[in-house]
Coordinates of N, CA and C in Angstrom, one line a residue:
Chain A
G1 N -7.5 -25.2 1.8 CA -6.9 -23.9 1.7 C -7.4 -23.0 2.8
A2 N -6.8 -21.8 3.0 CA -7.2 -20.9 4.0 C -8.6 -20.3 3.7
V3 N -9.3 -19.9 4.7 CA -10.6 -19.4 4.5 C -10.7 -17.9 4.9
V4 N -11.4 -17.1 4.0 CA -11.6 -15.7 4.3 C -13.1 -15.5 4.2
S5 N -13.7 -14.9 5.2 CA -15.1 -14.6 5.2 C -15.3 -13.1 5.1
Q6 N -16.5 -12.8 4.6 CA -16.9 -11.4 4.4 C -18.3 -11.2 4.8
H7 N -18.6 -10.0 5.4 CA -20.0 -9.8 5.8 C -20.3 -8.3 5.7
P8 N -21.4 -7.9 5.2 CA -22.5 -8.8 4.7 C -22.2 -9.2 3.3
S9 N -23.0 -10.2 2.8 CA -22.9 -10.6 1.4 C -23.6 -9.6 0.5
W10 N -24.5 -9.0 1.0 CA -25.2 -7.9 0.1 C -25.8 -6.9 1.1
V11 N -25.8 -5.6 0.6 CA -26.4 -4.6 1.3 C -27.0 -3.5 0.4
I12 N -28.2 -3.0 0.7 CA -28.8 -2.0 0.0 C -29.0 -0.8 1.0
C13 N -28.6 0.4 0.5 CA -28.6 1.5 1.4 C -29.1 2.8 0.7
K14 N -29.5 3.8 1.4 CA -29.9 5.0 0.8 C -28.6 5.9 0.6
S15 N -28.7 6.7 -0.4 CA -27.6 7.7 -0.7 C -27.4 8.5 0.5
G16 N -26.1 8.7 0.8 CA -25.7 9.6 1.9 C -25.4 8.8 3.2
T17 N -25.8 7.5 3.2 CA -25.5 6.7 4.4 C -24.1 6.1 4.3
S18 N -23.7 5.5 5.4 CA -22.4 4.8 5.5 C -22.6 3.3 5.6
V19 N -21.7 2.5 5.0 CA -21.8 1.1 5.1 C -20.5 0.5 5.5
K20 N -20.5 -0.4 6.4 CA -19.3 -1.1 6.8 C -19.3 -2.5 6.4
I21 N -18.2 -3.0 5.8 CA -18.0 -4.3 5.3 C -16.8 -4.9 6.1
E22 N -17.1 -6.2 6.6 CA -16.0 -6.8 7.4 C -15.4 -8.0 6.6
C23 N -14.1 -8.1 6.8 CA -13.3 -9.2 6.2 C -12.5 -9.9 7.2
R24 N -12.7 -11.2 7.3 CA -12.0 -12.0 8.4 C -11.3 -13.1 7.8
S25 N -10.1 -13.3 8.3 CA -9.3 -14.5 8.0 C -9.7 -15.5 9.1
L26 N -10.2 -16.7 8.8 CA -10.7 -17.6 9.8 C -9.7 -18.6 10.4
D27 N -8.7 -18.9 9.6 CA -7.8 -20.0 10.1 C -6.4 -19.6 9.9
F28 N -6.1 -18.3 9.8 CA -4.7 -17.8 9.7 C -4.7 -16.4 10.1
Q29 N -3.5 -15.9 10.4 CA -3.4 -14.5 10.8 C -2.9 -13.7 9.5
A30 N -3.5 -12.6 9.3 CA -3.2 -11.8 8.1 C -2.7 -10.5 8.5
T31 N -1.4 -10.2 8.4 CA -1.0 -8.8 8.7 C -1.4 -7.9 7.6
T32 N -1.6 -8.4 6.4 CA -2.0 -7.6 5.3 C -3.3 -8.2 4.6
M33 N -4.2 -7.4 4.3 CA -5.4 -7.7 3.5 C -5.6 -6.7 2.4
F34 N -6.2 -7.2 1.4 CA -6.4 -6.3 0.2 C -7.9 -6.1 0.0
W35 N -8.3 -4.9 -0.5 CA -9.6 -4.6 -0.8 C -9.7 -4.3 -2.3
Y36 N -10.6 -5.0 -3.0 CA -10.8 -4.8 -4.4 C -12.3 -4.4 -4.7
R37 N -12.5 -3.8 -5.8 CA -13.8 -3.4 -6.2 C -14.0 -3.9 -7.7
Q38 N -15.2 -4.4 -8.0 CA -15.4 -4.9 -9.3 C -16.8 -4.4 -9.8
F39 N -16.7 -3.6 -10.8 CA -18.0 -3.2 -11.5 C -18.4 -4.2 -12.5
P40 N -19.7 -4.2 -12.8 CA -20.2 -5.2 -13.8 C -19.4 -5.4 -15.0
K41 N -19.1 -6.6 -15.4 CA -18.4 -6.9 -16.6 C -17.0 -6.3 -16.6
Q42 N -16.4 -6.0 -15.5 CA -15.1 -5.5 -15.4 C -14.2 -6.4 -14.5
S43 N -12.9 -6.1 -14.5 CA -12.0 -6.8 -13.7 C -12.0 -6.4 -12.2
L44 N -11.2 -7.1 -11.4 CA -11.0 -6.6 -10.0 C -10.0 -5.5 -10.0
M45 N -10.4 -4.4 -9.4 CA -9.4 -3.3 -9.3 C -9.0 -3.1 -7.8
L46 N -7.8 -3.1 -7.6 CA -7.3 -2.9 -6.2 C -7.6 -1.5 -5.7
M47 N -8.2 -1.5 -4.6 CA -8.6 -0.2 -3.9 C -7.5 0.2 -3.0
A48 N -7.1 -0.7 -2.1 CA -6.2 -0.4 -1.0 C -5.6 -1.7 -0.4
T49 N -4.5 -1.5 0.2 CA -3.8 -2.5 1.0 C -4.0 -2.2 2.5
S50 N -4.6 -3.1 3.2 CA -4.8 -2.9 4.6 C -3.7 -3.5 5.5
N51 N -3.1 -2.7 6.3 CA -2.0 -3.2 7.1 C -2.4 -3.2 8.6
E52 N -2.2 -4.3 9.3 CA -2.6 -4.4 10.7 C -1.8 -3.5 11.5
G53 N -2.5 -2.7 12.2 CA -1.8 -1.7 13.2 C -1.3 -0.5 12.6
S54 N -1.5 -0.3 11.3 CA -1.0 1.0 10.6 C -2.0 1.4 9.6
K55 N -1.7 2.5 9.0 CA -2.6 3.1 8.0 C -2.6 2.3 6.7
A56 N -3.7 2.3 6.0 CA -3.9 1.6 4.8 C -3.2 2.4 3.7
T57 N -2.8 1.6 2.6 CA -2.2 2.2 1.5 C -3.2 2.2 0.4
Y58 N -3.6 3.4 -0.1 CA -4.6 3.5 -1.1 C -4.0 3.6 -2.6
E59 N -4.7 3.0 -3.5 CA -4.3 3.2 -4.9 C -4.7 4.5 -5.4
Q60 N -4.0 4.9 -6.5 CA -4.3 6.2 -7.0 C -5.7 6.3 -7.5
G61 N -6.4 7.4 -7.1 CA -7.7 7.6 -7.5 C -8.8 7.2 -6.5
V62 N -8.3 6.5 -5.5 CA -9.3 6.0 -4.5 C -9.2 7.0 -3.3
E63 N -10.4 7.5 -2.9 CA -10.4 8.6 -1.9 C -10.3 7.9 -0.5
K64 N -9.3 8.2 0.2 CA -9.1 7.6 1.5 C -10.1 8.1 2.5
D65 N -10.6 9.3 2.4 CA -11.6 9.8 3.3 C -13.0 9.2 3.0
K66 N -13.2 8.7 1.9 CA -14.5 8.1 1.5 C -14.5 6.6 1.9
F67 N -13.4 6.0 1.6 CA -13.3 4.5 1.9 C -12.3 4.3 3.0
L68 N -12.9 4.2 4.2 CA -12.1 4.1 5.5 C -11.8 2.7 5.7
I69 N -10.5 2.4 5.9 CA -10.1 1.0 6.2 C -9.5 1.0 7.6
N70 N -9.9 0.0 8.3 CA -9.4 -0.3 9.6 C -9.0 -1.7 9.8
H71 N -7.7 -1.9 10.2 CA -7.2 -3.3 10.3 C -6.7 -3.5 11.8
A72 N -7.6 -3.6 12.7 CA -7.3 -3.5 14.1 C -6.8 -4.8 14.7
S73 N -7.0 -5.9 14.0 CA -6.4 -7.2 14.5 C -5.9 -8.0 13.4
L74 N -5.2 -9.1 13.7 CA -4.6 -9.9 12.7 C -5.6 -10.8 11.9
T75 N -6.9 -10.7 12.2 CA -7.9 -11.5 11.5 C -9.0 -10.7 11.0
L76 N -9.0 -9.3 11.2 CA -10.2 -8.5 10.8 C -9.7 -7.2 10.2
S77 N -10.3 -7.0 9.0 CA -10.1 -5.7 8.3 C -11.5 -5.2 8.0
T78 N -11.8 -3.9 8.1 CA -13.1 -3.4 7.8 C -12.9 -2.3 6.8
L79 N -13.9 -2.2 5.9 CA -14.0 -1.2 4.9 C -15.3 -0.4 5.1
T80 N -15.2 0.9 5.3 CA -16.4 1.7 5.5 C -16.6 2.6 4.3
V81 N -17.7 2.5 3.6 CA -18.0 3.4 2.5 C -18.8 4.5 3.1
T82 N -18.2 5.7 3.2 CA -18.9 6.8 3.9 C -19.7 7.6 2.8
S83 N -20.8 8.2 3.3 CA -21.6 9.0 2.4 C -21.8 8.3 1.0
A84 N -22.3 7.1 1.0 CA -22.4 6.4 -0.2 C -23.3 7.0 -1.3
H85 N -22.9 6.9 -2.5 CA -23.7 7.4 -3.6 C -23.9 6.3 -4.6
P86 N -24.9 6.5 -5.5 CA -25.2 5.4 -6.5 C -23.9 4.9 -7.2
E87 N -23.0 5.8 -7.5 CA -21.8 5.4 -8.3 C -20.9 4.5 -7.5
D88 N -21.1 4.4 -6.2 CA -20.3 3.5 -5.3 C -20.9 2.0 -5.4
S89 N -22.0 1.9 -6.0 CA -22.6 0.5 -6.1 C -21.7 -0.4 -6.9
S90 N -21.3 -1.5 -6.3 CA -20.3 -2.3 -6.9 C -20.2 -3.6 -6.1
F91 N -19.3 -4.5 -6.5 CA -19.0 -5.7 -5.8 C -17.7 -5.5 -5.1
Y92 N -17.7 -5.6 -3.8 CA -16.4 -5.3 -3.0 C -15.9 -6.7 -2.5
I93 N -14.7 -7.0 -2.8 CA -14.1 -8.2 -2.4 C -12.8 -8.0 -1.6
C94 N -12.6 -8.7 -0.6 CA -11.4 -8.6 0.2 C -10.5 -9.9 -0.1
S95 N -9.3 -9.8 0.2 CA -8.4 -11.0 0.1 C -7.3 -10.9 1.1
A96 N -6.7 -12.0 1.4 CA -5.6 -12.1 2.3 C -4.6 -13.1 1.8
R97 N -3.4 -12.9 2.1 CA -2.4 -13.8 1.6 C -2.1 -14.8 2.7
D98 N -2.1 -16.1 2.4 CA -1.7 -17.1 3.3 C -0.2 -16.9 3.7
P99 N 0.1 -16.7 4.9 CA 1.5 -16.4 5.3 C 2.5 -17.6 5.0
R100 N 1.9 -18.7 4.7 CA 2.7 -19.9 4.4 C 3.1 -20.0 3.0
G101 N 2.6 -19.1 2.1 CA 2.9 -19.2 0.7 C 2.5 -17.9 0.0
L102 N 2.4 -18.0 -1.3 CA 2.1 -16.8 -2.1 C 0.6 -16.7 -2.5
R103 N -0.2 -17.7 -2.2 CA -1.6 -17.7 -2.7 C -2.4 -16.7 -1.8
Q104 N -3.3 -16.0 -2.6 CA -4.2 -15.1 -1.9 C -5.6 -15.8 -1.9
F105 N -6.3 -15.6 -0.8 CA -7.6 -16.2 -0.7 C -8.6 -15.1 -0.6
F106 N -9.7 -15.2 -1.3 CA -10.7 -14.2 -1.5 C -11.9 -14.5 -0.6
G107 N -12.5 -13.4 -0.1 CA -13.7 -13.5 0.6 C -14.8 -13.7 -0.5
P108 N -16.1 -14.0 0.0 CA -17.1 -14.2 -1.0 C -17.7 -12.9 -1.6
G109 N -17.2 -11.8 -1.2 CA -17.7 -10.5 -1.8 C -18.9 -9.9 -1.1
T110 N -19.0 -8.6 -1.3 CA -20.2 -7.9 -0.8 C -20.8 -7.1 -1.9
R111 N -22.0 -7.3 -2.3 CA -22.6 -6.5 -3.3 C -23.3 -5.3 -2.7
L112 N -22.9 -4.2 -3.0 CA -23.4 -2.9 -2.4 C -24.3 -2.2 -3.5
T113 N -25.5 -1.9 -3.1 CA -26.4 -1.2 -4.0 C -26.8 0.1 -3.2
V114 N -26.5 1.2 -3.8 CA -26.9 2.5 -3.2 C -28.0 3.1 -4.0
L115 N -29.1 3.3 -3.3 CA -30.3 3.9 -4.0 C -30.3 5.4 -4.1
Chain B
G1 N 4.3 0.7 -11.5 CA 3.7 -0.5 -10.9 C 3.4 -1.6 -12.0
E2 N 3.0 -2.7 -11.5 CA 2.7 -3.8 -12.4 C 1.5 -3.5 -13.3
N3 N 1.6 -4.0 -14.6 CA 0.4 -3.9 -15.5 C 0.3 -5.2 -16.2
V4 N -0.9 -5.7 -16.2 CA -1.2 -7.0 -16.8 C -2.2 -6.9 -17.9
E5 N -1.8 -7.3 -19.1 CA -2.6 -7.3 -20.3 C -3.1 -8.7 -20.6
Q6 N -4.4 -8.9 -20.9 CA -5.0 -10.2 -21.2 C -5.7 -10.2 -22.5
H7 N -5.6 -11.3 -23.2 CA -6.2 -11.4 -24.5 C -6.6 -12.9 -24.8
P8 N -7.7 -13.2 -25.4 CA -8.7 -12.2 -25.9 C -9.7 -11.8 -24.8
S9 N -10.5 -10.9 -25.1 CA -11.5 -10.5 -24.1 C -12.7 -11.4 -24.2
T10 N -13.0 -12.0 -25.3 CA -14.0 -13.0 -25.4 C -13.5 -14.2 -26.3
L11 N -14.0 -15.4 -26.0 CA -13.5 -16.5 -26.7 C -14.6 -17.6 -26.7
S12 N -15.0 -18.0 -27.9 CA -16.0 -19.0 -28.1 C -15.3 -20.3 -28.7
V13 N -15.6 -21.4 -28.1 CA -15.0 -22.7 -28.7 C -16.1 -23.7 -28.7
Q14 N -15.9 -24.7 -29.6 CA -16.8 -25.8 -29.6 C -16.4 -26.8 -28.5
E15 N -17.4 -27.4 -27.9 CA -17.2 -28.4 -26.9 C -16.1 -29.4 -27.4
G16 N -15.1 -29.7 -26.5 CA -14.1 -30.7 -26.9 C -12.9 -30.0 -27.5
D17 N -13.0 -28.8 -28.0 CA -11.8 -28.1 -28.5 C -11.0 -27.5 -27.3
S18 N -9.8 -27.0 -27.7 CA -9.0 -26.3 -26.7 C -9.2 -24.8 -26.7
A19 N -8.9 -24.2 -25.5 CA -9.0 -22.8 -25.4 C -7.7 -22.3 -24.8
V20 N -7.2 -21.2 -25.4 CA -5.9 -20.6 -24.9 C -6.2 -19.1 -24.6
I21 N -5.7 -18.7 -23.4 CA -5.8 -17.3 -23.0 C -4.4 -16.8 -22.7
K22 N -4.1 -15.6 -23.1 CA -2.7 -15.2 -23.0 C -2.6 -13.9 -22.2
C23 N -1.6 -13.8 -21.4 CA -1.4 -12.6 -20.6 C 0.1 -12.1 -20.6
T24 N 0.3 -10.8 -20.6 CA 1.6 -10.3 -20.4 C 1.7 -9.4 -19.2
Y25 N 2.9 -9.3 -18.6 CA 3.1 -8.5 -17.4 C 4.3 -7.6 -17.7
S26 N 4.4 -6.5 -16.8 CA 5.4 -5.5 -17.1 C 6.5 -5.6 -16.1
D27 N 6.2 -6.0 -14.9 CA 7.2 -5.9 -13.8 C 8.0 -7.2 -13.7
S28 N 9.3 -7.1 -14.0 CA 10.2 -8.2 -13.9 C 10.3 -8.8 -12.5
A29 N 9.9 -8.0 -11.5 CA 10.0 -8.5 -10.1 C 8.8 -9.5 -9.8
S30 N 7.8 -9.5 -10.6 CA 6.7 -10.4 -10.3 C 7.1 -11.8 -10.4
N31 N 6.6 -12.6 -9.5 CA 7.1 -14.0 -9.4 C 6.0 -15.0 -9.2
Y32 N 4.8 -14.5 -9.2 CA 3.6 -15.4 -8.9 C 2.5 -15.1 -9.9
F33 N 2.0 -16.1 -10.6 CA 1.0 -15.9 -11.7 C -0.1 -16.9 -11.5
P34 N -1.2 -16.5 -10.9 CA -2.4 -17.3 -10.8 C -3.4 -17.1 -11.9
W35 N -4.3 -18.0 -12.1 CA -5.4 -17.9 -12.9 C -6.7 -18.2 -12.1
Y36 N -7.7 -17.3 -12.4 CA -8.9 -17.5 -11.6 C -10.1 -17.7 -12.6
K37 N -11.0 -18.4 -12.1 CA -12.3 -18.6 -12.9 C -13.4 -17.9 -12.0
Q38 N -14.2 -17.0 -12.6 CA -15.2 -16.3 -11.8 C -16.6 -16.5 -12.5
E39 N -17.5 -17.0 -11.7 CA -18.9 -17.1 -12.2 C -19.6 -15.9 -11.6
L40 N -20.7 -15.6 -12.3 CA -21.4 -14.4 -12.0 C -21.8 -14.2 -10.6
G41 N -21.4 -13.1 -10.0 CA -21.8 -12.8 -8.6 C -21.0 -13.6 -7.5
K42 N -20.0 -14.3 -8.0 CA -19.2 -15.0 -7.0 C -17.7 -14.6 -6.9
R43 N -17.0 -15.1 -5.9 CA -15.6 -14.7 -5.8 C -14.8 -15.4 -6.9
P44 N -13.6 -14.9 -7.2 CA -12.7 -15.6 -8.1 C -12.3 -16.9 -7.5
Q45 N -12.2 -17.9 -8.3 CA -11.8 -19.2 -7.8 C -10.5 -19.6 -8.5
L46 N -9.5 -19.8 -7.6 CA -8.2 -20.2 -8.2 C -8.2 -21.6 -8.9
I47 N -7.8 -21.6 -10.1 CA -7.8 -22.9 -10.9 C -6.4 -23.4 -11.1
I48 N -5.4 -22.6 -11.2 CA -4.1 -23.0 -11.3 C -3.1 -21.8 -11.1
D49 N -1.9 -22.1 -10.6 CA -1.0 -21.0 -10.5 C 0.4 -21.5 -10.8
I50 N 1.3 -20.5 -11.0 CA 2.7 -20.9 -11.4 C 3.6 -19.9 -10.8
R51 N 4.8 -20.4 -10.4 CA 5.8 -19.5 -9.8 C 6.9 -19.3 -10.8
S52 N 7.7 -18.2 -10.6 CA 8.6 -17.8 -11.7 C 9.7 -18.8 -11.9
N53 N 9.9 -19.8 -11.0 CA 11.0 -20.7 -11.1 C 10.5 -22.0 -11.9
V54 N 9.3 -21.9 -12.4 CA 8.8 -23.0 -13.1 C 8.3 -22.5 -14.5
G55 N 8.5 -23.3 -15.5 CA 8.1 -22.9 -16.9 C 6.7 -23.4 -17.3
E56 N 6.3 -24.5 -16.7 CA 5.0 -25.1 -17.1 C 4.4 -25.9 -15.9
K57 N 3.1 -25.9 -15.8 CA 2.4 -26.6 -14.8 C 1.1 -27.2 -15.3
K58 N 0.8 -28.4 -15.0 CA -0.4 -29.0 -15.6 C -1.3 -29.6 -14.5
D59 N -2.6 -29.5 -14.6 CA -3.5 -30.1 -13.7 C -4.7 -30.6 -14.4
Q60 N -4.7 -31.9 -14.8 CA -5.7 -32.5 -15.6 C -5.9 -31.8 -16.9
R61 N -7.0 -31.1 -17.2 CA -7.3 -30.5 -18.4 C -6.7 -29.1 -18.5
I62 N -6.1 -28.6 -17.4 CA -5.7 -27.2 -17.4 C -4.2 -27.2 -17.3
A63 N -3.6 -26.3 -18.0 CA -2.1 -26.1 -18.0 C -1.8 -24.6 -18.1
V64 N -0.7 -24.2 -17.5 CA -0.2 -22.9 -17.6 C 1.3 -22.9 -18.0
T65 N 1.6 -22.0 -18.9 CA 3.0 -21.9 -19.3 C 3.5 -20.5 -19.0
L66 N 4.8 -20.3 -18.6 CA 5.3 -19.1 -18.3 C 6.6 -18.8 -19.1
N67 N 6.8 -17.7 -19.7 CA 8.0 -17.3 -20.4 C 8.5 -16.0 -19.7
K68 N 9.4 -16.2 -18.8 CA 9.9 -15.0 -18.0 C 10.6 -14.0 -18.8
T69 N 11.4 -14.5 -19.8 CA 12.1 -13.6 -20.7 C 11.2 -12.6 -21.4
A70 N 10.1 -13.2 -22.0 CA 9.2 -12.4 -22.7 C 8.1 -11.8 -21.8
K71 N 8.1 -12.2 -20.6 CA 7.1 -11.7 -19.6 C 5.7 -12.0 -20.1
H72 N 5.4 -13.3 -20.4 CA 4.1 -13.6 -20.7 C 3.8 -15.0 -20.2
F73 N 2.5 -15.3 -19.9 CA 2.1 -16.6 -19.4 C 0.7 -16.8 -20.0
S74 N 0.4 -18.1 -20.2 CA -0.8 -18.5 -20.9 C -1.5 -19.6 -20.2
L75 N -2.8 -19.6 -20.3 CA -3.7 -20.7 -19.8 C -4.2 -21.5 -20.9
H76 N -4.1 -22.9 -20.8 CA -4.5 -23.8 -21.8 C -5.6 -24.7 -21.2
I77 N -6.7 -24.8 -21.8 CA -7.8 -25.7 -21.3 C -8.1 -26.6 -22.5
T78 N -7.9 -27.9 -22.2 CA -8.1 -28.9 -23.3 C -9.5 -29.6 -23.0
E79 N -10.0 -30.2 -24.1 CA -11.3 -30.9 -24.0 C -12.3 -30.1 -23.3
T80 N -12.6 -28.9 -23.7 CA -13.5 -28.0 -23.0 C -14.9 -28.6 -22.9
Q81 N -15.5 -28.2 -21.8 CA -16.9 -28.7 -21.5 C -17.7 -27.4 -21.3
P82 N -19.0 -27.5 -21.4 CA -19.9 -26.4 -21.2 C -19.7 -25.8 -19.8
E83 N -19.4 -26.6 -18.8 CA -19.2 -26.0 -17.5 C -17.9 -25.2 -17.3
D84 N -17.1 -25.2 -18.4 CA -15.9 -24.3 -18.4 C -16.3 -22.9 -18.7
S85 N -17.5 -22.7 -19.2 CA -17.9 -21.3 -19.6 C -18.0 -20.5 -18.3
A86 N -17.2 -19.4 -18.4 CA -17.1 -18.4 -17.3 C -16.2 -17.3 -17.7
V87 N -15.9 -16.4 -16.8 CA -14.9 -15.4 -17.0 C -13.6 -15.8 -16.3
Y88 N -12.5 -15.7 -17.1 CA -11.2 -16.1 -16.5 C -10.3 -14.9 -16.4
F89 N -9.6 -14.8 -15.3 CA -8.7 -13.7 -15.1 C -7.3 -14.2 -14.8
C90 N -6.3 -13.6 -15.4 CA -4.9 -13.8 -15.0 C -4.5 -12.7 -14.0
A91 N -3.5 -13.0 -13.3 CA -3.0 -12.0 -12.3 C -1.5 -12.2 -12.1
A92 N -0.9 -11.2 -11.5 CA 0.5 -11.3 -11.2 C 0.8 -10.5 -9.9
S93 N 1.8 -11.0 -9.2 CA 2.2 -10.4 -8.0 C 3.7 -10.7 -7.7
G94 N 4.3 -9.9 -6.8 CA 5.6 -10.1 -6.4 C 5.7 -10.8 -5.0
S95 N 6.8 -10.8 -4.4 CA 7.0 -11.4 -3.1 C 6.4 -10.5 -2.0
G96 N 6.4 -11.1 -0.8 CA 6.0 -10.3 0.4 C 4.5 -10.0 0.3
N97 N 4.1 -9.0 0.9 CA 2.7 -8.6 0.9 C 2.3 -7.7 -0.3
T98 N 2.7 -8.1 -1.5 CA 2.3 -7.3 -2.6 C 1.0 -7.8 -3.1
P99 N 0.1 -6.9 -3.6 CA -1.2 -7.3 -4.1 C -1.2 -8.0 -5.4
L100 N -2.2 -8.7 -5.8 CA -2.4 -9.2 -7.1 C -2.9 -8.1 -8.0
V101 N -2.3 -8.0 -9.2 CA -2.8 -7.1 -10.3 C -3.4 -8.0 -11.3
F102 N -4.7 -7.7 -11.7 CA -5.5 -8.6 -12.5 C -5.5 -8.1 -14.0
G103 N -5.6 -9.0 -14.9 CA -5.9 -8.7 -16.3 C -7.4 -8.4 -16.4
K104 N -7.8 -7.9 -17.5 CA -9.2 -7.5 -17.7 C -10.2 -8.6 -17.9
G105 N -9.7 -9.8 -18.0 CA -10.6 -10.9 -18.0 C -10.9 -11.4 -19.5
T106 N -11.3 -12.7 -19.6 CA -11.7 -13.3 -20.8 C -13.0 -14.1 -20.6
R107 N -14.0 -13.7 -21.3 CA -15.3 -14.5 -21.2 C -15.2 -15.6 -22.2
L108 N -15.1 -16.8 -21.6 CA -15.1 -18.1 -22.4 C -16.5 -18.7 -22.5
S109 N -16.9 -19.0 -23.7 CA -18.1 -19.6 -24.0 C -17.8 -21.0 -24.6
V110 N -18.3 -22.0 -24.1 CA -18.1 -23.4 -24.7 C -19.4 -23.8 -25.2
I111 N -19.5 -24.0 -26.5 CA -20.7 -24.3 -27.2 C -20.9 -25.8 -27.4
A112 N -22.0 -26.3 -26.8 CA -22.2 -27.7 -26.9 C -22.6 -28.2 -28.3

């Protein structure tokens, strides 16, 4: 199946700093990628849909100025958590749909801990 | 938008017994229904999926059924083993670049 990578796999930062997470599709081009957030013992919640060459579409309740998404190429989307606070600590996972079908492939996730 | 409900939230079965997890969805335009297994700290792993033009699909000990009229789909695991213990999520999506909407998950425990 298609491969999606994510970097870093974990990050610890101080409150107030910004953190960038990269999501790459390694063997296919993805015009659309999705960003999810998962808190402990909860489900994956869609944060935003990242569209190559255009603005991301954010879900209700997700602050677009806090979670900056850039999808500058067909294989890379980035999520920047700006001015991170402890409540932003979570597991962030990206996914991309294989253009040859309906399946979505997930990155390995990034565990963010904000002190 | 789409809303996916999943039951039960926890399920304990004896090794060798069957486990059934059920989901309902709200959007009749949804046409793709995957099931994922997630172990702690890892990405969701696709275990089986079904499209709306199919009523049932089976892969060894795992099967999924879909009732489009009732808008519900179910995961069946037979001959459960301790390594089946994990959190299982159902999801639904439509065509094109629509995102997956997940159920809240079911924590399955298989007791040896």
